[in-house]
PDB file of N, CA, C and O in Angstrom:
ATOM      1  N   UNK S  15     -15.040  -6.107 -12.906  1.00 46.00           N
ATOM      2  CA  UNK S  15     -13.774  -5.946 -12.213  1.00 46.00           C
ATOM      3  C   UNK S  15     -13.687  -6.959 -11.069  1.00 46.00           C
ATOM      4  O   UNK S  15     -14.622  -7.400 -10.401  1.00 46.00           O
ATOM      5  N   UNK S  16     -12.462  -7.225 -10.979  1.00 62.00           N
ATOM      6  CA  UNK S  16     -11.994  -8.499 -10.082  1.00 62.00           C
ATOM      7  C   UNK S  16     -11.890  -7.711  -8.559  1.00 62.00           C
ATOM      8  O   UNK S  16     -11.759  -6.492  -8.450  1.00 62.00           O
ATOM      9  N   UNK S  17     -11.982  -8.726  -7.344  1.00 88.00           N
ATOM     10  CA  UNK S  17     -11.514  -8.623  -6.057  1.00 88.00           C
ATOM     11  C   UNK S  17     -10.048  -8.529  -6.400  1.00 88.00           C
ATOM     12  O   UNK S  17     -10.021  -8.684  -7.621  1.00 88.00           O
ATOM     13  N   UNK S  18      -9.024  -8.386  -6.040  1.00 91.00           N
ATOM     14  CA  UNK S  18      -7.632  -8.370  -6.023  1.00 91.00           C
ATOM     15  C   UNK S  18      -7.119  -9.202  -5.056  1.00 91.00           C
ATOM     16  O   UNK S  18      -6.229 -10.012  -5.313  1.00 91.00           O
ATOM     17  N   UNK S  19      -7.607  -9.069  -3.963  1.00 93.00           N
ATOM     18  CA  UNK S  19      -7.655  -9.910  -2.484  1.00 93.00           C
ATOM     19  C   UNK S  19      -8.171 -11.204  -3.067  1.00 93.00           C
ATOM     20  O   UNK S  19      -7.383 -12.150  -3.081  1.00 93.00           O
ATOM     21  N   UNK S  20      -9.177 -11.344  -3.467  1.00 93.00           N
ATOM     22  CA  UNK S  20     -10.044 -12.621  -3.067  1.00 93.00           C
ATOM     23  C   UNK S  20      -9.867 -13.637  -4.305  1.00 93.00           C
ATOM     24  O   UNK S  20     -10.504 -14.680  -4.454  1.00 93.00           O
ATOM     25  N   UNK S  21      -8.870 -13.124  -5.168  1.00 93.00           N
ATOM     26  CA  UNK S  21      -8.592 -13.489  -6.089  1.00 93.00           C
ATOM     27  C   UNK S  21      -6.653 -13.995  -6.015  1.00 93.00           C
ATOM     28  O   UNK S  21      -5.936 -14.655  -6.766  1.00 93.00           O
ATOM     29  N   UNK S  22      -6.465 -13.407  -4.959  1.00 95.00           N
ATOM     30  CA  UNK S  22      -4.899 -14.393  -4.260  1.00 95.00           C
ATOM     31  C   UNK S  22      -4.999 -14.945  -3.876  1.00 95.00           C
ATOM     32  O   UNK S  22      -4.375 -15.989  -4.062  1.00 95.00           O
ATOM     33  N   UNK S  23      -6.133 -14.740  -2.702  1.00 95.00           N
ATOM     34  CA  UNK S  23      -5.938 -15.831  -1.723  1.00 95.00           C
ATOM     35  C   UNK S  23      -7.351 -17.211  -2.298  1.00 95.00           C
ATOM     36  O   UNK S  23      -7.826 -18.146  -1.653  1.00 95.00           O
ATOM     37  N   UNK S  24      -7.644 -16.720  -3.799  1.00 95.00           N
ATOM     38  CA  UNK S  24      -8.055 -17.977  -4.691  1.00 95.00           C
ATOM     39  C   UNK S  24      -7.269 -19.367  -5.179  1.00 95.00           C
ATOM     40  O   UNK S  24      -7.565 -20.539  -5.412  1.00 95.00           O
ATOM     41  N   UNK S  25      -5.674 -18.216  -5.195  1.00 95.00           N
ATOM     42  CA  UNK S  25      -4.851 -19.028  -5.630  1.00 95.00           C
ATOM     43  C   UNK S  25      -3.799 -19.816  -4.923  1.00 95.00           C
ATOM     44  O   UNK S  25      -3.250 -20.911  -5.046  1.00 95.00           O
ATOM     45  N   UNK S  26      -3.747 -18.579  -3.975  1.00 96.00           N
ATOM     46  CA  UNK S  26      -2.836 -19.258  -2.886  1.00 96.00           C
ATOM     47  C   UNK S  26      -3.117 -20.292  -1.679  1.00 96.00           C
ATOM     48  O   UNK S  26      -2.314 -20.810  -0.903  1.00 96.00           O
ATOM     49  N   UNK S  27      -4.672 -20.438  -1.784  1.00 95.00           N
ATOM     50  CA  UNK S  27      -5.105 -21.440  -0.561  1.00 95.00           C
ATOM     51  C   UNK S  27      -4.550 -22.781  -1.050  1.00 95.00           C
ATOM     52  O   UNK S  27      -3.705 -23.398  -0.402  1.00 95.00           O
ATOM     53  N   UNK S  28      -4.982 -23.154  -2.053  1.00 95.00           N
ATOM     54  CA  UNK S  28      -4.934 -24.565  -2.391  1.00 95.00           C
ATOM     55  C   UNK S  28      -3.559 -25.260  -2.423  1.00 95.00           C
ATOM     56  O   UNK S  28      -3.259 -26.442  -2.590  1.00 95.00           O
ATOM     57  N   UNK S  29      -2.739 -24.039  -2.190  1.00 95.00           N
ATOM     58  CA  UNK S  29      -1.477 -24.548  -2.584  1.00 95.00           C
ATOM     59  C   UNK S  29      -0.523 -24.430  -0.800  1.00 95.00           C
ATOM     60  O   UNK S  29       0.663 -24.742  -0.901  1.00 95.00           O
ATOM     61  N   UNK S  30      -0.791 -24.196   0.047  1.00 95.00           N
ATOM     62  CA  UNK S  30      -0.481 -24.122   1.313  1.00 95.00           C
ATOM     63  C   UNK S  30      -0.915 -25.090   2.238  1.00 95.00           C
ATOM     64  O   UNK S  30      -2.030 -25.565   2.022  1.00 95.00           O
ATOM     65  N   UNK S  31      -0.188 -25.557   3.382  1.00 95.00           N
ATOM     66  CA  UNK S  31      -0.703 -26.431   3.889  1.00 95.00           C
ATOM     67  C   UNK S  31      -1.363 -26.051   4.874  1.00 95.00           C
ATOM     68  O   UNK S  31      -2.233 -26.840   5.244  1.00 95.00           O
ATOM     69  N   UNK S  32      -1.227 -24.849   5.592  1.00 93.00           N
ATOM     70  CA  UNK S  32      -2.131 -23.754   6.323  1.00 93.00           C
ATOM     71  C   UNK S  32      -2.506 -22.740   5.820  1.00 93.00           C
ATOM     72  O   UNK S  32      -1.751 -21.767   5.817  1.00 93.00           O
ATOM     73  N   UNK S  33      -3.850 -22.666   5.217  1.00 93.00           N
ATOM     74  CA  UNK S  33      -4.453 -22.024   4.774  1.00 93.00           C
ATOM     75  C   UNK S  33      -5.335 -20.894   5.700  1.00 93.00           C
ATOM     76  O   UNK S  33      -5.960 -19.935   5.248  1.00 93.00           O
ATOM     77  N   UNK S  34      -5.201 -21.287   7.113  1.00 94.00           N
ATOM     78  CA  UNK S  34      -5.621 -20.161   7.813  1.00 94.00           C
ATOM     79  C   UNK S  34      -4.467 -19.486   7.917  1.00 94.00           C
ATOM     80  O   UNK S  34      -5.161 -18.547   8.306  1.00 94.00           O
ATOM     81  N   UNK S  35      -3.557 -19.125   7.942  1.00 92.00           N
ATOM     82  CA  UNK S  35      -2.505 -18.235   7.880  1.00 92.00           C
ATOM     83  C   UNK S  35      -2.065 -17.686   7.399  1.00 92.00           C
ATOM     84  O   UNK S  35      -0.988 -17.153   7.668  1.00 92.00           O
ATOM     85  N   UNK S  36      -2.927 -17.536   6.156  1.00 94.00           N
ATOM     86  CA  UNK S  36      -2.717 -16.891   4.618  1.00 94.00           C
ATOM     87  C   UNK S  36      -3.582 -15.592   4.816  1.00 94.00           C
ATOM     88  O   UNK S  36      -4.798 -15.708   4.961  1.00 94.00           O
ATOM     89  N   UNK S  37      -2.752 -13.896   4.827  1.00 94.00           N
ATOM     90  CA  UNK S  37      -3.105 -12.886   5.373  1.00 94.00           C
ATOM     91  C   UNK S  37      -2.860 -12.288   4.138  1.00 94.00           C
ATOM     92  O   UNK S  37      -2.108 -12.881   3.365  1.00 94.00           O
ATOM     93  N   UNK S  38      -3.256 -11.435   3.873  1.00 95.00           N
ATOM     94  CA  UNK S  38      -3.072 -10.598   2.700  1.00 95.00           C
ATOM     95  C   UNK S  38      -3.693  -9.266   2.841  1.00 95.00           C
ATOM     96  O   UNK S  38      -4.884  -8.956   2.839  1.00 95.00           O
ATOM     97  N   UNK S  39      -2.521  -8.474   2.976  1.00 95.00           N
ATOM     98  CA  UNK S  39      -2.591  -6.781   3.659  1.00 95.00           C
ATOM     99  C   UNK S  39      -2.261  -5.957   2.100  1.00 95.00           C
ATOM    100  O   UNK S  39      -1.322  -6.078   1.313  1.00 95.00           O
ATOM    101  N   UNK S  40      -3.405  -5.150   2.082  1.00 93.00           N
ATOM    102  CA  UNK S  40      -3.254  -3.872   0.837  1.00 93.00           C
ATOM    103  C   UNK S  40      -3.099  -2.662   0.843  1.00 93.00           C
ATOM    104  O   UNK S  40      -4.206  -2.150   1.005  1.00 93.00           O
ATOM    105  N   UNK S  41      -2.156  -1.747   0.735  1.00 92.00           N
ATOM    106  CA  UNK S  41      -1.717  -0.628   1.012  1.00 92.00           C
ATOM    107  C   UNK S  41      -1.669   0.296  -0.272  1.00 92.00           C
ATOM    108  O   UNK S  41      -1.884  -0.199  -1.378  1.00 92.00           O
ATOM    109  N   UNK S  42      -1.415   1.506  -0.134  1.00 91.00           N
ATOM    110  CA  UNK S  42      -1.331   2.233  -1.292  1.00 91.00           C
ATOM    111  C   UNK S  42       0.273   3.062  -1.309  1.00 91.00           C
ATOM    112  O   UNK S  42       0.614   3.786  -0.374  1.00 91.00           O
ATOM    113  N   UNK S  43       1.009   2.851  -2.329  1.00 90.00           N
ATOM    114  CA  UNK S  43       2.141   3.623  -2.263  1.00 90.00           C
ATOM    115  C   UNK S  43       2.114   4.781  -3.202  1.00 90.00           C
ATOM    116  O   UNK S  43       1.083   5.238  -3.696  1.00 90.00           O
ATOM    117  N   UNK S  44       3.453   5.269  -3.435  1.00 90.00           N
ATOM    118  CA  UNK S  44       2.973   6.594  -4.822  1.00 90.00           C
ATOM    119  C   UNK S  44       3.055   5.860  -5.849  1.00 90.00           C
ATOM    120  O   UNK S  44       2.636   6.505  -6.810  1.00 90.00           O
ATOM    121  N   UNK S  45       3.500   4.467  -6.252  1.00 89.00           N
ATOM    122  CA  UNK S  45       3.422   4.316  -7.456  1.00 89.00           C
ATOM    123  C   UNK S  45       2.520   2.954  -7.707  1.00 89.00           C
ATOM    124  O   UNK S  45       2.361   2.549  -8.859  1.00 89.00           O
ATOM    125  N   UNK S  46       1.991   2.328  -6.683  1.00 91.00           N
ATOM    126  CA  UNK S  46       1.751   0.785  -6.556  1.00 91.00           C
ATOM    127  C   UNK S  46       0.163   0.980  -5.749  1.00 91.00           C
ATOM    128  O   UNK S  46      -0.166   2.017  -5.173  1.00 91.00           O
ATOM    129  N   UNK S  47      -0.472   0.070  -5.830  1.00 92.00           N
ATOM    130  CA  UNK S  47      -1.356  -0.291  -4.616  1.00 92.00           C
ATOM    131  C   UNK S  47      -0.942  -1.960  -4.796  1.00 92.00           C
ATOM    132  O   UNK S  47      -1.282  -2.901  -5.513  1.00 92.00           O
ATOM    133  N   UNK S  48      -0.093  -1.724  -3.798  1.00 94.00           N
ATOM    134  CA  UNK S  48       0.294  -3.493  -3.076  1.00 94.00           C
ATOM    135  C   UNK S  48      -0.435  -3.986  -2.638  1.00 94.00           C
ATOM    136  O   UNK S  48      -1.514  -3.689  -2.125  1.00 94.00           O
ATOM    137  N   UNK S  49       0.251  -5.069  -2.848  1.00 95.00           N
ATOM    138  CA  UNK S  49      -0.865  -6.514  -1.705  1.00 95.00           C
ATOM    139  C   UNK S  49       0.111  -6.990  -1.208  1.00 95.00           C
ATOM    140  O   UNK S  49       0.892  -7.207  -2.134  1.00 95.00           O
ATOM    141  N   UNK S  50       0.690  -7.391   0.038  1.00 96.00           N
ATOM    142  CA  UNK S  50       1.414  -7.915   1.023  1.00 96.00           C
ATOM    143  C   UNK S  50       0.584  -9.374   1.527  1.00 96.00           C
ATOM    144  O   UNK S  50      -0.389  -9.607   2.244  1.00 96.00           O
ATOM    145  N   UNK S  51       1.511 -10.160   0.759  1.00 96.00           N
ATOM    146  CA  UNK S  51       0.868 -11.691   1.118  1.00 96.00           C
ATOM    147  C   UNK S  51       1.932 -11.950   2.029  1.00 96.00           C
ATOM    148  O   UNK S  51       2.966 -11.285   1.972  1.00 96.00           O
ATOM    149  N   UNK S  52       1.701 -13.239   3.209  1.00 95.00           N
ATOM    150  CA  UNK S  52       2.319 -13.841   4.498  1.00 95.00           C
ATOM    151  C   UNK S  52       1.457 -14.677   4.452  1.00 95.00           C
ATOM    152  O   UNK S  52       0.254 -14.441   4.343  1.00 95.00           O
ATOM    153  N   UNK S  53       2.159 -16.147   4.557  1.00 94.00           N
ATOM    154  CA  UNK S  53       2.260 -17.538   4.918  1.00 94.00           C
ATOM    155  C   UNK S  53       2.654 -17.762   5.940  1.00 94.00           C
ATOM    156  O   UNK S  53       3.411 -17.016   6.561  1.00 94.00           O
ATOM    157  N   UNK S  54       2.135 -19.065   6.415  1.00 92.00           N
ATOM    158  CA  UNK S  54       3.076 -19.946   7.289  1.00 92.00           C
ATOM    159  C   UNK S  54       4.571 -19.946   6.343  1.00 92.00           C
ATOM    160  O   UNK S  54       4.836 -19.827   5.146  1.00 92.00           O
ATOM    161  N   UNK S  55       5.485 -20.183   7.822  1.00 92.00           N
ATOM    162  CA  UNK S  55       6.923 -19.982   7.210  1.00 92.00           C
ATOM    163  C   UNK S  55       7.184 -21.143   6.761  1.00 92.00           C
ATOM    164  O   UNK S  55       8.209 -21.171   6.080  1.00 92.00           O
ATOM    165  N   UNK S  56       6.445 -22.488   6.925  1.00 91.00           N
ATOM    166  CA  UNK S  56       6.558 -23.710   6.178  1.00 91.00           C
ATOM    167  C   UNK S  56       5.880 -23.763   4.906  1.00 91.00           C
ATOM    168  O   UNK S  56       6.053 -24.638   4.059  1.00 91.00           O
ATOM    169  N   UNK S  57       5.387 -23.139   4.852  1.00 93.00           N
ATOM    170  CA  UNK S  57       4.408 -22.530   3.259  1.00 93.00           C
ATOM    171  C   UNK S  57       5.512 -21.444   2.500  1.00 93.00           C
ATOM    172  O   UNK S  57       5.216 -21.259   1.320  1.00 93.00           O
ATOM    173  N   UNK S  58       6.250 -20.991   2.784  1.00 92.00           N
ATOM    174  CA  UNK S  58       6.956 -19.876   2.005  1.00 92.00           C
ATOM    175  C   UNK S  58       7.661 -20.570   0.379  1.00 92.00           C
ATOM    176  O   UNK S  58       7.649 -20.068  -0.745  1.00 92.00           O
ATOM    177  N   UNK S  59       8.237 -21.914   0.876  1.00 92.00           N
ATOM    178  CA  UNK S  59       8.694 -22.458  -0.200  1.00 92.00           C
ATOM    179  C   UNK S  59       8.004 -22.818  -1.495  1.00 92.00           C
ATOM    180  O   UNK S  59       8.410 -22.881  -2.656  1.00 92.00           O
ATOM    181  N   UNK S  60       6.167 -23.156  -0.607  1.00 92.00           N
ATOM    182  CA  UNK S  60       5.633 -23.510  -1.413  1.00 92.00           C
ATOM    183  C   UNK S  60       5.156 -22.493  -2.769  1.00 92.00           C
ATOM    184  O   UNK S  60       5.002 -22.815  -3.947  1.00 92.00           O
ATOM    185  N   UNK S  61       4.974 -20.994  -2.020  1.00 94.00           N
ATOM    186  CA  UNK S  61       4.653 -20.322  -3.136  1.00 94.00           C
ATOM    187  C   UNK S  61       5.433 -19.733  -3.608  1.00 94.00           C
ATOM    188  O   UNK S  61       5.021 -19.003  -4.509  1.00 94.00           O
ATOM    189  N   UNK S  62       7.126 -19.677  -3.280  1.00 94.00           N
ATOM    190  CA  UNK S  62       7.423 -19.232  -4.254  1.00 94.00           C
ATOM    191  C   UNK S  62       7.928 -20.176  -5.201  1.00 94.00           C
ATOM    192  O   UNK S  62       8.318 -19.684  -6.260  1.00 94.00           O
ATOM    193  N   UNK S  63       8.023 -21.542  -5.058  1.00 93.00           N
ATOM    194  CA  UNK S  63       8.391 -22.571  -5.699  1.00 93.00           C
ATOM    195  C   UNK S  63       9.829 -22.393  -6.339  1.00 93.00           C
ATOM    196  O   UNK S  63      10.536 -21.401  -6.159  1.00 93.00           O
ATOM    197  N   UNK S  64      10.230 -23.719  -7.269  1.00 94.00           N
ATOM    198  CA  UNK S  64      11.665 -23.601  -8.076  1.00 94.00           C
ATOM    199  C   UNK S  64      11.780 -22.289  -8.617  1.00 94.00           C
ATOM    200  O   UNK S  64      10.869 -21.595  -9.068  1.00 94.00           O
ATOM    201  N   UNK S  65      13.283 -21.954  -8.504  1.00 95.00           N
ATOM    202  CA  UNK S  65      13.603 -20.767  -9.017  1.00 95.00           C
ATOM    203  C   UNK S  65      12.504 -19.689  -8.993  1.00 95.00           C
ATOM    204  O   UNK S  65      12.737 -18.823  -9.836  1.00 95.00           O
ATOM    205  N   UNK S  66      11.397 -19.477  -8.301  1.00 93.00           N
ATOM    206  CA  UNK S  66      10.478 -18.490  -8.568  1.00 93.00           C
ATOM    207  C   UNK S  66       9.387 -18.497  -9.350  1.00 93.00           C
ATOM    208  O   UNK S  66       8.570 -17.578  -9.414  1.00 93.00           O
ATOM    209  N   UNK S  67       9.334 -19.857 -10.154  1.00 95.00           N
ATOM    210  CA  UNK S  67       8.209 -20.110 -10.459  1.00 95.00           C
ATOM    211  C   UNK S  67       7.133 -19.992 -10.380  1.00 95.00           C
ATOM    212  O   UNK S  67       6.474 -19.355 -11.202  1.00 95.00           O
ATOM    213  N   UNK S  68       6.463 -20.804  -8.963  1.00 95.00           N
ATOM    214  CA  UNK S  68       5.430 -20.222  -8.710  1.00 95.00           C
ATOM    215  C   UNK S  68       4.605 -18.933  -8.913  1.00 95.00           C
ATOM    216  O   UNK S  68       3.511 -18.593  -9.365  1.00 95.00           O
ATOM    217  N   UNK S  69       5.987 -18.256  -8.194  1.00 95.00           N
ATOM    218  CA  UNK S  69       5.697 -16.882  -7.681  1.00 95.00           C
ATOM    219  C   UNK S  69       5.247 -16.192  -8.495  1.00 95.00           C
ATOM    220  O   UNK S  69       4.192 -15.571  -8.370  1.00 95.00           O
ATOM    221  N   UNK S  70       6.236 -16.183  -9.822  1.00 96.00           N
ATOM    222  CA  UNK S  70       6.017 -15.491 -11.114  1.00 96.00           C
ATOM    223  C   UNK S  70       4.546 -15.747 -11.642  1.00 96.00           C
ATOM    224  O   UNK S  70       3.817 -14.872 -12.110  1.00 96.00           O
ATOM    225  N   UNK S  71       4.120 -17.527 -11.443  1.00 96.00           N
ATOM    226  CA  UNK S  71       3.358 -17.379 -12.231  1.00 96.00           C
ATOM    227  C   UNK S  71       2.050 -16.533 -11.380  1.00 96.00           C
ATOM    228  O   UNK S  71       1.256 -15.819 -11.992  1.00 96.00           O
ATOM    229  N   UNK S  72       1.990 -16.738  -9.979  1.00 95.00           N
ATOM    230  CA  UNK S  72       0.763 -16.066  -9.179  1.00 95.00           C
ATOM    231  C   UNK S  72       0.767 -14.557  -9.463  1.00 95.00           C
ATOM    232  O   UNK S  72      -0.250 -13.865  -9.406  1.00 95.00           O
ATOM    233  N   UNK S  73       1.951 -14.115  -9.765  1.00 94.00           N
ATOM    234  CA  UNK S  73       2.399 -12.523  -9.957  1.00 94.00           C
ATOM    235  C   UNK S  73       1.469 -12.510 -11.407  1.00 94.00           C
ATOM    236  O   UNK S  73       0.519 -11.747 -11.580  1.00 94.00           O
ATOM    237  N   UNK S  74       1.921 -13.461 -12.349  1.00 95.00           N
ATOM    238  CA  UNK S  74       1.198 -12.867 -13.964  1.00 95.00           C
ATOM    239  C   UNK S  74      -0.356 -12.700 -13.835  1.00 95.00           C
ATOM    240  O   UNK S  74      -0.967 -11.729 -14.282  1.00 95.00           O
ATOM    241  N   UNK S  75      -1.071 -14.027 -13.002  1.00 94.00           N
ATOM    242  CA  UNK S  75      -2.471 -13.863 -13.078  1.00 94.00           C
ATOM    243  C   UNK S  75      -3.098 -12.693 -12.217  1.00 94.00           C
ATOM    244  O   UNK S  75      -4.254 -12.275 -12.287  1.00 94.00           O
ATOM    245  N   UNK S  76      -1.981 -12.214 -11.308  1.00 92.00           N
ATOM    246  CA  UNK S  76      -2.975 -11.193 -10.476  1.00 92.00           C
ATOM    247  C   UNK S  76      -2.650  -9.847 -11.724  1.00 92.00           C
ATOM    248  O   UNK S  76      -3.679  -9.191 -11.890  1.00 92.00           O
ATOM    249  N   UNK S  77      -1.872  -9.517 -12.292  1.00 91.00           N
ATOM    250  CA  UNK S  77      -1.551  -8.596 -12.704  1.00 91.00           C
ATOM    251  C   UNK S  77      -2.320  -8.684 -14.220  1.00 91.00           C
ATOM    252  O   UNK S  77      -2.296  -7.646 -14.882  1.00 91.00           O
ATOM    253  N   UNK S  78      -2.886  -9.673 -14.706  1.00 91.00           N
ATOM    254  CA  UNK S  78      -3.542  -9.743 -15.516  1.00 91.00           C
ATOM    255  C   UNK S  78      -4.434  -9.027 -15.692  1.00 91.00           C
ATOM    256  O   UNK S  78      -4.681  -8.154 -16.524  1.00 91.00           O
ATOM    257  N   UNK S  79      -5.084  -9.558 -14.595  1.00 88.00           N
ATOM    258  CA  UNK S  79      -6.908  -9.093 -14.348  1.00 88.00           C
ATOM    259  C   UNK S  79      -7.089  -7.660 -14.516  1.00 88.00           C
ATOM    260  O   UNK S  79      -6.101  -6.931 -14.434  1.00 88.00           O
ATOM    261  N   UNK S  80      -8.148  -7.215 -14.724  1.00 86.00           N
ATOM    262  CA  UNK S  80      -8.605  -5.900 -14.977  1.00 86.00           C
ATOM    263  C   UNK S  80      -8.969  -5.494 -13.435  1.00 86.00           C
ATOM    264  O   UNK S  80      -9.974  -5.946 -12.886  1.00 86.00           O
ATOM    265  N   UNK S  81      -8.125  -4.665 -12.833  1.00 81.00           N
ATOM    266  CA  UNK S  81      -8.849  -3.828 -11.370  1.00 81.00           C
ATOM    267  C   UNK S  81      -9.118  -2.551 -11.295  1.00 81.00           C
ATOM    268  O   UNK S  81      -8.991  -1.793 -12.257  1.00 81.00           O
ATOM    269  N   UNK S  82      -9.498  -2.207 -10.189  1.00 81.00           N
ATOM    270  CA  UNK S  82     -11.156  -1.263 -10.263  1.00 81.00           C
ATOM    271  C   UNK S  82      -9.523   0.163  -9.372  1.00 81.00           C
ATOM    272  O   UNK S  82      -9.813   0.918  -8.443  1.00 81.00           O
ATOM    273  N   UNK S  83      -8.314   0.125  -9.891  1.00 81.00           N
ATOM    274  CA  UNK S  83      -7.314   0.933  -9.246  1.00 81.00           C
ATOM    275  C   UNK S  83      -7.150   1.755 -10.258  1.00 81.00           C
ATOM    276  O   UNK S  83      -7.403   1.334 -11.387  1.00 81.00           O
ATOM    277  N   UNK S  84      -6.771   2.868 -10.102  1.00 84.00           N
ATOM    278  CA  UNK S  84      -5.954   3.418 -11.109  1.00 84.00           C
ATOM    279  C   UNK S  84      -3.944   3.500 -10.848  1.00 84.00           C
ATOM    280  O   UNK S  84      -3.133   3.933 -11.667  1.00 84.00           O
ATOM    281  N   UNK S  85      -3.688   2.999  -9.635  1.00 88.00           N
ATOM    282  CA  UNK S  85      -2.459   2.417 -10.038  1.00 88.00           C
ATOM    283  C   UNK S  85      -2.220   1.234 -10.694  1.00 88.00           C
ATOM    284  O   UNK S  85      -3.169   0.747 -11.309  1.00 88.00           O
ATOM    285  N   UNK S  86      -1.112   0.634 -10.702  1.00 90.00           N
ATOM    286  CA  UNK S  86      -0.751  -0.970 -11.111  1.00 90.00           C
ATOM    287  C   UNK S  86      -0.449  -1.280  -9.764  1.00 90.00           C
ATOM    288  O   UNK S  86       0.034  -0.693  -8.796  1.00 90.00           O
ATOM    289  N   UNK S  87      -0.985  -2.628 -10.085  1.00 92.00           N
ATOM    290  CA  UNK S  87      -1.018  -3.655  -9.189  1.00 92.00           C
ATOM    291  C   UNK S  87       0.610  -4.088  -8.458  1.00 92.00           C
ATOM    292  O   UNK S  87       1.476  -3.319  -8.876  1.00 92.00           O
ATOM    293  N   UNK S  88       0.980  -4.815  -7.784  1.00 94.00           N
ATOM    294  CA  UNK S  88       1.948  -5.246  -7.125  1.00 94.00           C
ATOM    295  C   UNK S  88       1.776  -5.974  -5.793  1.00 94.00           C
ATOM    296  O   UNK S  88       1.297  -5.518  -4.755  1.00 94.00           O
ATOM    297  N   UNK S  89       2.344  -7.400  -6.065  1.00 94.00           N
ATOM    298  CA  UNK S  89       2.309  -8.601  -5.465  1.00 94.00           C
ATOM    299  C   UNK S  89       3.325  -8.409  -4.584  1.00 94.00           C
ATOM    300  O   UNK S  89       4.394  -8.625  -5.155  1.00 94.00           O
ATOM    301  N   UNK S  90       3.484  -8.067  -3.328  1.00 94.00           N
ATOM    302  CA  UNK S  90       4.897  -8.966  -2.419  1.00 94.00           C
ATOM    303  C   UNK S  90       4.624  -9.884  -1.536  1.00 94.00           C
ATOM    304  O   UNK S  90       3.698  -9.821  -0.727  1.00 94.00           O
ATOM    305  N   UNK S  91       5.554 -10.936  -1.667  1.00 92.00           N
ATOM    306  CA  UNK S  91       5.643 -12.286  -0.740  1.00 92.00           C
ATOM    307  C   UNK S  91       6.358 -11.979   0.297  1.00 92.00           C
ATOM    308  O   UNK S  91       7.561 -11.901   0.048  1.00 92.00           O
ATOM    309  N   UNK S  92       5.928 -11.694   1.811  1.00 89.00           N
ATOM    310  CA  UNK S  92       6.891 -11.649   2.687  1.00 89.00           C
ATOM    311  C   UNK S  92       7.278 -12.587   3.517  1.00 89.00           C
ATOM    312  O   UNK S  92       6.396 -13.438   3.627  1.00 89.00           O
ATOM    313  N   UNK S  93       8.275 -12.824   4.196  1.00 76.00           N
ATOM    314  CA  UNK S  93       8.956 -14.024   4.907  1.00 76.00           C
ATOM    315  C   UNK S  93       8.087 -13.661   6.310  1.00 76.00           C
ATOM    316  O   UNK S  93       8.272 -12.612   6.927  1.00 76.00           O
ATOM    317  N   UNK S  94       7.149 -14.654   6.701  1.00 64.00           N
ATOM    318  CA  UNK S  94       6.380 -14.491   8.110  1.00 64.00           C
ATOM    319  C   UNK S  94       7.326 -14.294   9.180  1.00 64.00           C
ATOM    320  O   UNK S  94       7.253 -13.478  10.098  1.00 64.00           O
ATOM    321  N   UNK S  95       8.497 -15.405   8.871  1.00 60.00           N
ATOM    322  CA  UNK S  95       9.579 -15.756   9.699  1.00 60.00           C
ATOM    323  C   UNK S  95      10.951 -14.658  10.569  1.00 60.00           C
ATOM    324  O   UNK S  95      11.560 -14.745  11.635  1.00 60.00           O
ATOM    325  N   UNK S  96      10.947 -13.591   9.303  1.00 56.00           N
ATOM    326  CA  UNK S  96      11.732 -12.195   9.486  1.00 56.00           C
ATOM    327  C   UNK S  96      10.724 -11.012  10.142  1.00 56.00           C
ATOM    328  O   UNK S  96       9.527 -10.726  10.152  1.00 56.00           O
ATOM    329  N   UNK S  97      11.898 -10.556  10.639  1.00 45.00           N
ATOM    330  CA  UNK S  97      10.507  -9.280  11.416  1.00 45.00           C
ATOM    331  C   UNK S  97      11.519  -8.061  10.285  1.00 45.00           C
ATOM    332  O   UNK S  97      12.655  -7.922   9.831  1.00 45.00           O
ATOM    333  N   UNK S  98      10.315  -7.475  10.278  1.00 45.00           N
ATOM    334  CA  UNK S  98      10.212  -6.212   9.703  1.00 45.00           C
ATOM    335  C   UNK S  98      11.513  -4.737   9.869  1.00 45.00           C
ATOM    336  O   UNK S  98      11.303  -3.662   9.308  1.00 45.00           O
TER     337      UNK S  98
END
C-alpha cells in the first residue's frame, strides 16, 4: 500500500516552481478521506494546467493506487490566494 501524501507531493513537486509551499492537509469526511493540496498562487496554473488537464491527470494516478483507507480517495486543489 501506497503513502497517499507522499505520493502527491511525488508528483506535484517537480512540476511547481516553489516546491516548499506545496502543503498537503488530509482529513476525513463521511464519504471521502481528502487530501487538500495548496500551492504557491503562482503555481496554481501550473497544476491545474489547460482545461484541467493536469489536474485530471494527478487526480487519475492518486486514485489509482491501492490505499490502506476504507473510504475513496479525493484530491482537492485549493486556491492559496482565496481565504476560506
Amino acid at each position: 500500500m501506497m503513502d497517499i501524501t507522499a505520493l502527491i507531493r511525488a508528483i506535484v513537486t517537480p512540476l511547481v516552481n516553489d516546491p516548499d509551499a506545496v502543503v498537503i492537509d488530509a482529513h476525513e469526511t463521511d464519504d471521502y478521506m481528502a487530501f487538500d493540496l495548496t500551492v504557491a498562487p503562482d503555481d496554481v496554473g501550473r497544476i491545474i494546467g489547460k482545461q484541467g488537464r493536469v489536474a485530471q491527470s494527478i487526480r487519475t494516478l492518486v486514485y489509482s493506487v491501492k490505499a490502506p483507507y476504507t473510504k475513496r480517495v479525493r484530491l482537492n486543489i485549493l486556491d492559496a490566494g482565496r481565504s476560506k
